[in-house]
Coordinates of C-alpha atoms and ligand atoms in Angstrom, one line a residue:
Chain A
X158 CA 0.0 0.0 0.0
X159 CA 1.5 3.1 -1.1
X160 CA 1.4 5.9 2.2
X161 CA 1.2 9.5 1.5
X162 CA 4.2 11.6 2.1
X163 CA 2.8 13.7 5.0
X164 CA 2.5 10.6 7.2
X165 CA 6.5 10.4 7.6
X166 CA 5.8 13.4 10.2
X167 CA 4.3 12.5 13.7
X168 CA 0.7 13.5 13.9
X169 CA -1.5 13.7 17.4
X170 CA -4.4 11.3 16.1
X171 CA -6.2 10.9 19.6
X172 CA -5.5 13.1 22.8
X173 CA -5.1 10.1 25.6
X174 CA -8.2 9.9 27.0
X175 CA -9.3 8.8 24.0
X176 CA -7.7 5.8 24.0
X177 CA -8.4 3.1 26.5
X178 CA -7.4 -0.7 26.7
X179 CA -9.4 -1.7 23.3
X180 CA -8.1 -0.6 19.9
X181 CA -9.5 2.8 18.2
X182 CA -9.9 3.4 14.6
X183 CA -8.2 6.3 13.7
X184 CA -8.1 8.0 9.9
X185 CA -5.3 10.2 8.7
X186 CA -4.9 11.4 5.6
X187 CA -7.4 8.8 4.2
X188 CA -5.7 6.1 5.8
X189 CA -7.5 3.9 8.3
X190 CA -5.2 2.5 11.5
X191 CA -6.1 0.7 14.5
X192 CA -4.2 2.3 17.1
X193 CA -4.0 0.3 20.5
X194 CA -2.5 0.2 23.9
X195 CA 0.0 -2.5 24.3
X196 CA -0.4 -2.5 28.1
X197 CA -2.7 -1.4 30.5
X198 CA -3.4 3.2 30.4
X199 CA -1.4 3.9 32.6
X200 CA -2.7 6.6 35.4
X201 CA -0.9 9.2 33.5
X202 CA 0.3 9.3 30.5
X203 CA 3.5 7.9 29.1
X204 CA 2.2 4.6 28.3
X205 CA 2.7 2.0 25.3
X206 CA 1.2 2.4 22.3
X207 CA 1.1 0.2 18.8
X208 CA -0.4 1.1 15.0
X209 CA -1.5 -1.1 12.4
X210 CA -3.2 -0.7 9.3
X211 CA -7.3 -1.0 10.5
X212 CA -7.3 -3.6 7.4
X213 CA -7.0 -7.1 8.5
X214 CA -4.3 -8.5 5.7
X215 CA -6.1 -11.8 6.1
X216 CA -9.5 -11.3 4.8
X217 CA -9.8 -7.3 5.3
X218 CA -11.7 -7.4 9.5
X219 CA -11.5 -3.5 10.9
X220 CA -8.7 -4.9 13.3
X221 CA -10.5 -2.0 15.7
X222 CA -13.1 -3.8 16.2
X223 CA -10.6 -6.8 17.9
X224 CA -8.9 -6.5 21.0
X225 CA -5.6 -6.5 22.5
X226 CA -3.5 -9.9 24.3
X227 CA -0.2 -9.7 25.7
X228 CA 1.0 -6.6 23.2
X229 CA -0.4 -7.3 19.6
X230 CA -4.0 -6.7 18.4
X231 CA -5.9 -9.7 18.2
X232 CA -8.4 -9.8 14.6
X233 CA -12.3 -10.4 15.4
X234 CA -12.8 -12.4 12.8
X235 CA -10.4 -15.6 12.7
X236 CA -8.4 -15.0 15.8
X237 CA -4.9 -14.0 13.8
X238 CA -2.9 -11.7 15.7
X239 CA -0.9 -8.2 14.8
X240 CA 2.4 -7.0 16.8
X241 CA 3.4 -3.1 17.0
X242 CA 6.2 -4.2 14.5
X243 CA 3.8 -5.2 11.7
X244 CA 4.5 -9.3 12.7
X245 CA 1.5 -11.5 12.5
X246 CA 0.6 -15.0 14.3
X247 CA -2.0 -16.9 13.1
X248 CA -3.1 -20.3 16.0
X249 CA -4.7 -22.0 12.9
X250 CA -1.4 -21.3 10.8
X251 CA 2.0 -21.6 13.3
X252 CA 4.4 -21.9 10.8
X253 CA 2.9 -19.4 8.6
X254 CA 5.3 -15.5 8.1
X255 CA 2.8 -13.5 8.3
X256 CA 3.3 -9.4 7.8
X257 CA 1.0 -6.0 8.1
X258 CA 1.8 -2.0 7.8
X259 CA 2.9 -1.4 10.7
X260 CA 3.0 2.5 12.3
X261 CA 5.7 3.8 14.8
X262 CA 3.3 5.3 17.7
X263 CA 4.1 6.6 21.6
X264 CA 2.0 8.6 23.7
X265 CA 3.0 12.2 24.7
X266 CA 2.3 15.3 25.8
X267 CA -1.4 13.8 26.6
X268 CA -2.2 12.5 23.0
X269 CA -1.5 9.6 20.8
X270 CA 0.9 10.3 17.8
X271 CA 1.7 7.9 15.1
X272 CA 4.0 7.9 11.9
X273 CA 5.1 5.9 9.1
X274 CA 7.3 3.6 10.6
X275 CA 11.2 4.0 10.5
X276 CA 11.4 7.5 9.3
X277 CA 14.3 10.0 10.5
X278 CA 12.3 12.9 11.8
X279 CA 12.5 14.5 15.1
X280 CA 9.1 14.7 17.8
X281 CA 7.5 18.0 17.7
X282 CA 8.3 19.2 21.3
X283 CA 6.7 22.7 22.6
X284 CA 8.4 24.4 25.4
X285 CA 6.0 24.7 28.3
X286 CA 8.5 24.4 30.9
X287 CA 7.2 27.1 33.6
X288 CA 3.4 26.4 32.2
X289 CA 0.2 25.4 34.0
X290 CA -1.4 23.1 31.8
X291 CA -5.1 24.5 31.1
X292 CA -6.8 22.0 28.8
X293 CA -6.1 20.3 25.9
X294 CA -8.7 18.7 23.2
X295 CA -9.6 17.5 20.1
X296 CA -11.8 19.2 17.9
X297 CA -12.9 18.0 13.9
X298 CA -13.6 20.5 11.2
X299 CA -14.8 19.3 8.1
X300 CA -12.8 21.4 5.7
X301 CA -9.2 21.2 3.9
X302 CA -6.1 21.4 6.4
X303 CA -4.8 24.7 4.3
X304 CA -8.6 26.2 4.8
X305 CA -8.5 25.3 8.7
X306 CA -4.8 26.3 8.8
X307 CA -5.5 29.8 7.0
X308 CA -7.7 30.8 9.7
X309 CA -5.4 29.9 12.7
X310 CA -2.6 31.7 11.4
X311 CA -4.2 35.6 10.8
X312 CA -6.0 38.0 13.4
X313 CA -8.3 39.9 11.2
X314 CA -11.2 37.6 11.6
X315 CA -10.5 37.6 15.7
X316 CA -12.4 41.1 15.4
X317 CA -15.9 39.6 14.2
X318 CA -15.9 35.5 15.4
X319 CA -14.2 35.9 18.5
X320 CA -15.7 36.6 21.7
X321 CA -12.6 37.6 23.5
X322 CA -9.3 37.1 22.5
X323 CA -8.7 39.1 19.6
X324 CA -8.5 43.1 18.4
X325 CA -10.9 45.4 18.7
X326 CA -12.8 45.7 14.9
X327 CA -13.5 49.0 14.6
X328 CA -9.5 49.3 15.0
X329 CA -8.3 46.5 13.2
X330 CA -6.4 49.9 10.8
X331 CA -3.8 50.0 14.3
X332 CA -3.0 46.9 14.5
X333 CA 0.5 46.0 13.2
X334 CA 1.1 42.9 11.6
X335 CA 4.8 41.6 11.3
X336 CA 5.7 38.2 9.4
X337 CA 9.2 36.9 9.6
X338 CA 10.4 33.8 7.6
X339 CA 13.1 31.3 7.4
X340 CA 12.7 28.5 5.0
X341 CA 11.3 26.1 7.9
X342 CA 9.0 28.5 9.3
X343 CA 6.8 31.5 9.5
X344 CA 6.5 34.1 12.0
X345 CA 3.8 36.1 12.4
X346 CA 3.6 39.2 15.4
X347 CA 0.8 41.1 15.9
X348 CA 0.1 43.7 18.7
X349 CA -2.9 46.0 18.5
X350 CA -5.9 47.2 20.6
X351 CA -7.6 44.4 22.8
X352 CA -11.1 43.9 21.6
X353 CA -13.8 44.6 24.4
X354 CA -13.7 42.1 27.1
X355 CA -16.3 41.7 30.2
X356 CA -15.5 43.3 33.0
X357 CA -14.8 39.2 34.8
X358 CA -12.5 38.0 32.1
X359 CA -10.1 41.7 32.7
X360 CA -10.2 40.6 36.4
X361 CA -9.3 37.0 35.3
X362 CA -6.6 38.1 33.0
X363 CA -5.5 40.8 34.7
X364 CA -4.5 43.5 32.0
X365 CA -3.7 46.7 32.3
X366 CA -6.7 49.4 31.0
X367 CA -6.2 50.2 27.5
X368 CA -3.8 47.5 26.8
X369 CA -2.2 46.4 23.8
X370 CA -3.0 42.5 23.1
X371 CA -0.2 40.8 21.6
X372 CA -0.3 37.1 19.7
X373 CA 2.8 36.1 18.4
X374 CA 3.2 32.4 16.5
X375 CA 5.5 30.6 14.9
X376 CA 4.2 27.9 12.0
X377 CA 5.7 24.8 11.2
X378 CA 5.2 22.2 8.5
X379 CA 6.6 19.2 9.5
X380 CA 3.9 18.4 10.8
X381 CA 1.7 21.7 10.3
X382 CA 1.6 23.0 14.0
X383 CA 1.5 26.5 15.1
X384 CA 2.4 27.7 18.8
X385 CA 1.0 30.7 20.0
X386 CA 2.0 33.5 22.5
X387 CA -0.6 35.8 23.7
X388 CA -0.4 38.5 26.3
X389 CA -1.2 42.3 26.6
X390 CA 1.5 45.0 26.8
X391 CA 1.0 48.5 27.9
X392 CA 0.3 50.4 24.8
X393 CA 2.4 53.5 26.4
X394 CA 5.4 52.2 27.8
X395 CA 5.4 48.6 26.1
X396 CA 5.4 46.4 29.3
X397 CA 4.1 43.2 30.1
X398 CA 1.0 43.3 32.0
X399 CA -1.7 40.2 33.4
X400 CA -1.4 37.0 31.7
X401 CA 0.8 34.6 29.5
X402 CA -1.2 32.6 27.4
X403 CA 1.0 29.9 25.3
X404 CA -1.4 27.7 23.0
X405 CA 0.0 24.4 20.5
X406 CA -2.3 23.5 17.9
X407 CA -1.6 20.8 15.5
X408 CA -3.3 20.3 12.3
X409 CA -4.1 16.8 11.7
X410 CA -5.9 16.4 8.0
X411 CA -8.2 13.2 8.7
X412 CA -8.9 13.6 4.6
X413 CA -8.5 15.9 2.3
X414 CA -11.8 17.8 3.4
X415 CA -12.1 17.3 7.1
X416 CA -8.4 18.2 9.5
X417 CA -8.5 17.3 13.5
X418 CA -7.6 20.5 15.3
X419 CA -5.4 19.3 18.7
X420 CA -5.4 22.0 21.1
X421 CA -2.9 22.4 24.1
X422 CA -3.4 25.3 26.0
X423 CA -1.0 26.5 28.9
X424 CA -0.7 29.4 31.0
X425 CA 2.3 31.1 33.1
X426 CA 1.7 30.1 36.7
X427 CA 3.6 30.2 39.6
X428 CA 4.4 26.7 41.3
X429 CA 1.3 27.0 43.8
X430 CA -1.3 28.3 41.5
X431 CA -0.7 25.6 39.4
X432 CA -1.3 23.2 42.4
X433 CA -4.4 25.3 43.6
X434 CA -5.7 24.9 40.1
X435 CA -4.8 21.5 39.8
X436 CA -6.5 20.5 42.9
X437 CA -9.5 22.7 42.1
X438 CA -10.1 21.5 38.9
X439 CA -8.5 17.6 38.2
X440 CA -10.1 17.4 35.2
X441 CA -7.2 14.8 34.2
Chain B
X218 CA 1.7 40.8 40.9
X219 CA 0.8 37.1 42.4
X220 CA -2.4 35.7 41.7
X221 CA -4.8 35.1 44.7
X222 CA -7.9 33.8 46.1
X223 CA -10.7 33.4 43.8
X224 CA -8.4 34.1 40.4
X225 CA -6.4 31.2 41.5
X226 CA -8.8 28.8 41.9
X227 CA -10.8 30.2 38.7
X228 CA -7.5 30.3 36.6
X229 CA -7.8 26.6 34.7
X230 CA -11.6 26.2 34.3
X231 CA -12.3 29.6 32.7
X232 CA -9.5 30.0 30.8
X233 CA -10.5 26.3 29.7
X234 CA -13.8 27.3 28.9
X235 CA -12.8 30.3 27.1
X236 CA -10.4 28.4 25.1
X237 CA -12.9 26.2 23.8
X238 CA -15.5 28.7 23.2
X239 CA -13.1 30.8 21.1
X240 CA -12.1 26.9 18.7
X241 CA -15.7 26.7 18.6
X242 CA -16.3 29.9 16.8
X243 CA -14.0 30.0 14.2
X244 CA -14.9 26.2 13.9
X245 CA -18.8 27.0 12.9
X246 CA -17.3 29.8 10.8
X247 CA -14.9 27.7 8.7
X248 CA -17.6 25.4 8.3
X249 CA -19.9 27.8 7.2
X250 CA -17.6 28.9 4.6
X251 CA -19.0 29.3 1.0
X252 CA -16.1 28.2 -0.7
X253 CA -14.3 25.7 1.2
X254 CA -11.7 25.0 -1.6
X255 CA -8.1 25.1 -1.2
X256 CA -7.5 27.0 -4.2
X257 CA -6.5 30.6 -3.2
X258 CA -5.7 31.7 -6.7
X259 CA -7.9 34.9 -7.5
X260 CA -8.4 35.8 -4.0
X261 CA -8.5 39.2 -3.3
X262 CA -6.0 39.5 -0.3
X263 CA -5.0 41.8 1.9
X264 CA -1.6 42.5 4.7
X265 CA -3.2 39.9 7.3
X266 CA -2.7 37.0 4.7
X267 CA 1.1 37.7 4.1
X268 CA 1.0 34.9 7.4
X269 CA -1.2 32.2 5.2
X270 CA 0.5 32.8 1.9
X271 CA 3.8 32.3 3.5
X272 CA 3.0 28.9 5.1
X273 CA 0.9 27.8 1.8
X274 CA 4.4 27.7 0.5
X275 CA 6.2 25.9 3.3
X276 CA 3.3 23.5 3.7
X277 CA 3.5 22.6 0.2
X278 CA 7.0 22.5 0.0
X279 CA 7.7 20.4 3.5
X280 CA 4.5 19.0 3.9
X281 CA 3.0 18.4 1.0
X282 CA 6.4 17.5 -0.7
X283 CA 5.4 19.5 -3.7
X284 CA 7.0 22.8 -5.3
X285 CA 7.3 26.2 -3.4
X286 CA 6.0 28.7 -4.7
X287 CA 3.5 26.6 -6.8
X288 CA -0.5 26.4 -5.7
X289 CA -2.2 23.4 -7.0
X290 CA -2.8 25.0 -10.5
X291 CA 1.0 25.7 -10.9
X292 CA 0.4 29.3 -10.4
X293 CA 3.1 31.1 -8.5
X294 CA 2.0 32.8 -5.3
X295 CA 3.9 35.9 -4.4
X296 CA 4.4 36.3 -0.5
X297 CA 6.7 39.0 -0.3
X298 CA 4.3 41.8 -0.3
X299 CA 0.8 42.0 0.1
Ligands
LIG300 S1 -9.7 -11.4 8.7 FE1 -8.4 -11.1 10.3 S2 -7.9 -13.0 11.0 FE2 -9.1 -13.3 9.3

């Protein structure tokens, strides 16, 4: 089976609550893969994950629909058996050599990532070090990755479809706009008026009175994942006031006209706010 | 200036909340598009799509494996100045 190019890059294909102790069908790029847990979720994350092709070689059963013994996914339909390595087993068959697609998978950073197995490319870390983890989530939008991607990565529409975060619309004219490039990525800086906020959120946030709200990115392509910086500045002397925001999203096209948005959102906290948030709130 | 008492406590579930209800707006805006094709050729544009054009590029060039500076229709797109 001939894999599309994009799937040498590690894509988030389920955020880990997602997956439990049976396998999941998961699409990407048009390609259906059983993703499974080769031992017991652990607690937290961190545990062992395998990927197959969903397609039973045998006779074509949605291995997804099987379940998992001692590592491997084990087929509904006859009982033949799939290891994390792409090595089958079949009881009816012992001697038989028996081989599927196989995907390299882990779990990190609270999701599931797979790739095609055995390519050379590097995890797509985000530094959070210093960051309270807020939430992260999956969310499916049935349009084109570049269409989905497009609106993530400018601040004009932030003026009319956001309720918060974003510019104020009736001065989107003041709000500068810097892109910066290198052949691997793409920059983009934007600081301008804060769009009206309710008098709560401020209070929550904690920015100064006519501040300047700042949302500064950085795109990558391999795989398509933008990380976002948003704070507010004094608009007078430039300095930082009220909260750090620092938001991952990767773009995970499921086909070519629907993408999996995978959110991560952080904030700056202090050691004890993050454990009087934690404790509030285990939502994990 | 530390964060205290109620803001603490309120920190993760409404910045949470407001996370998602932000995603969930442009989400029902995308989808609402009228023309949901890739295609950007003939677009008017304007200085906040310098950002897009400039990762149509990369994306097609690192992701896609294809040819910068090529949309799907082999048209060249500009991102220099918009
Ligand atoms: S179809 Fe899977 S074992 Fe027969």
């Amino acid at each position: 089976m001939t894999l599309r190019p994009e799937l040498d890059f590690w894509h988030p294909v389920l955020t880990s609550e997602e997956l439990g102790d049976t396998p999941e069908k998961v699409r990407l790029l048009g390609t259906e893969v059983s993703v499974f847990r080769t031992a017991k979720k652990p607690l937290r994350g961190g545990g062992t994950v395998g990927a197959v092709l969903d397609r039973c070689p045998h006779r074509g059963a949605s291995l997804s629909k099987g379940h998992v013994r001692e590592g491997c996914v084990v087929c509904p339909y006859h009982g033949w058996s799939w290891a994390p390595d792409g090595t089958g087993k079949s009881p009816g068959n012992p001697d038989g050599r028996f081989r599927t697609q196989a995907f390299d998978a882990l779990e990190s950073d609270g999701a599931i990532w797979i790739k095609r197995a055995g390519t050379a490319v590097p995890f797509p870390r985000f530094d959070v070090a210093g960051f309270l983890e807020i939430a992260r989530f999956r969310r499916r939008v049935n349009a084109p990755l570049e269409v989905v991607l497009d609106n993530f990565i400018e601040v004009e529409h932030t003026g009319n479809v956001h309720y918060v975060l974003g510019y104020d619309t009736h001065r989107l004219d003041e709000v500068i706009c810097k892109v910066e490039t290198t052949p691997e990525t793409v920059r983009v800086y934007n600081q301008g008026p804060q769009k009206p906020m309710p008098w709560a959120l401020r209070k929550l946030f904690r920015y100064p009175p006519n501040a300047h709200f700042v949302d500064d990115w950085t795109t990558r392509f391999a795989p398509v994942s933008s990380v976002y910086d948003q704070y507010w500045i004094d608009r007078l002397t430039g300095e930082r006031g009220g909260d750090f925001l620092r938001n991952a999203v990767f773009f995970t096209p499921v086909e070519d006209d629907v993408t999996d948005l995978f959110v991560f959102v952080f904030a700056e906290a202090t050691a004890w706010v993050a454990s009087a948030s934690t404790a509030c709130c285990s939502s994990r | 200036m530390g964060r205290v008492g109620l803001n603490s406590l309120l920190l993760k579930p409404l910045t949470a909340w407001l996370g998602r209800l932000e995603i969930e707006a442009d989400v029902k805006m995308i989808e609402g598009l009228a023309d949901k094709s890739p295609e950007i050729r003939g677009n008017q544009l304007g200085r906040f799509d310098r950002g897009p054009l400039a990762s149509r590029n990369r994306m097609r060039r690192i992701y896609r494996r294809g040819v910068e500076g090529l949309d799907a229709a082999g048209v060249e797109l500009d991102d220099s100045e918009t």
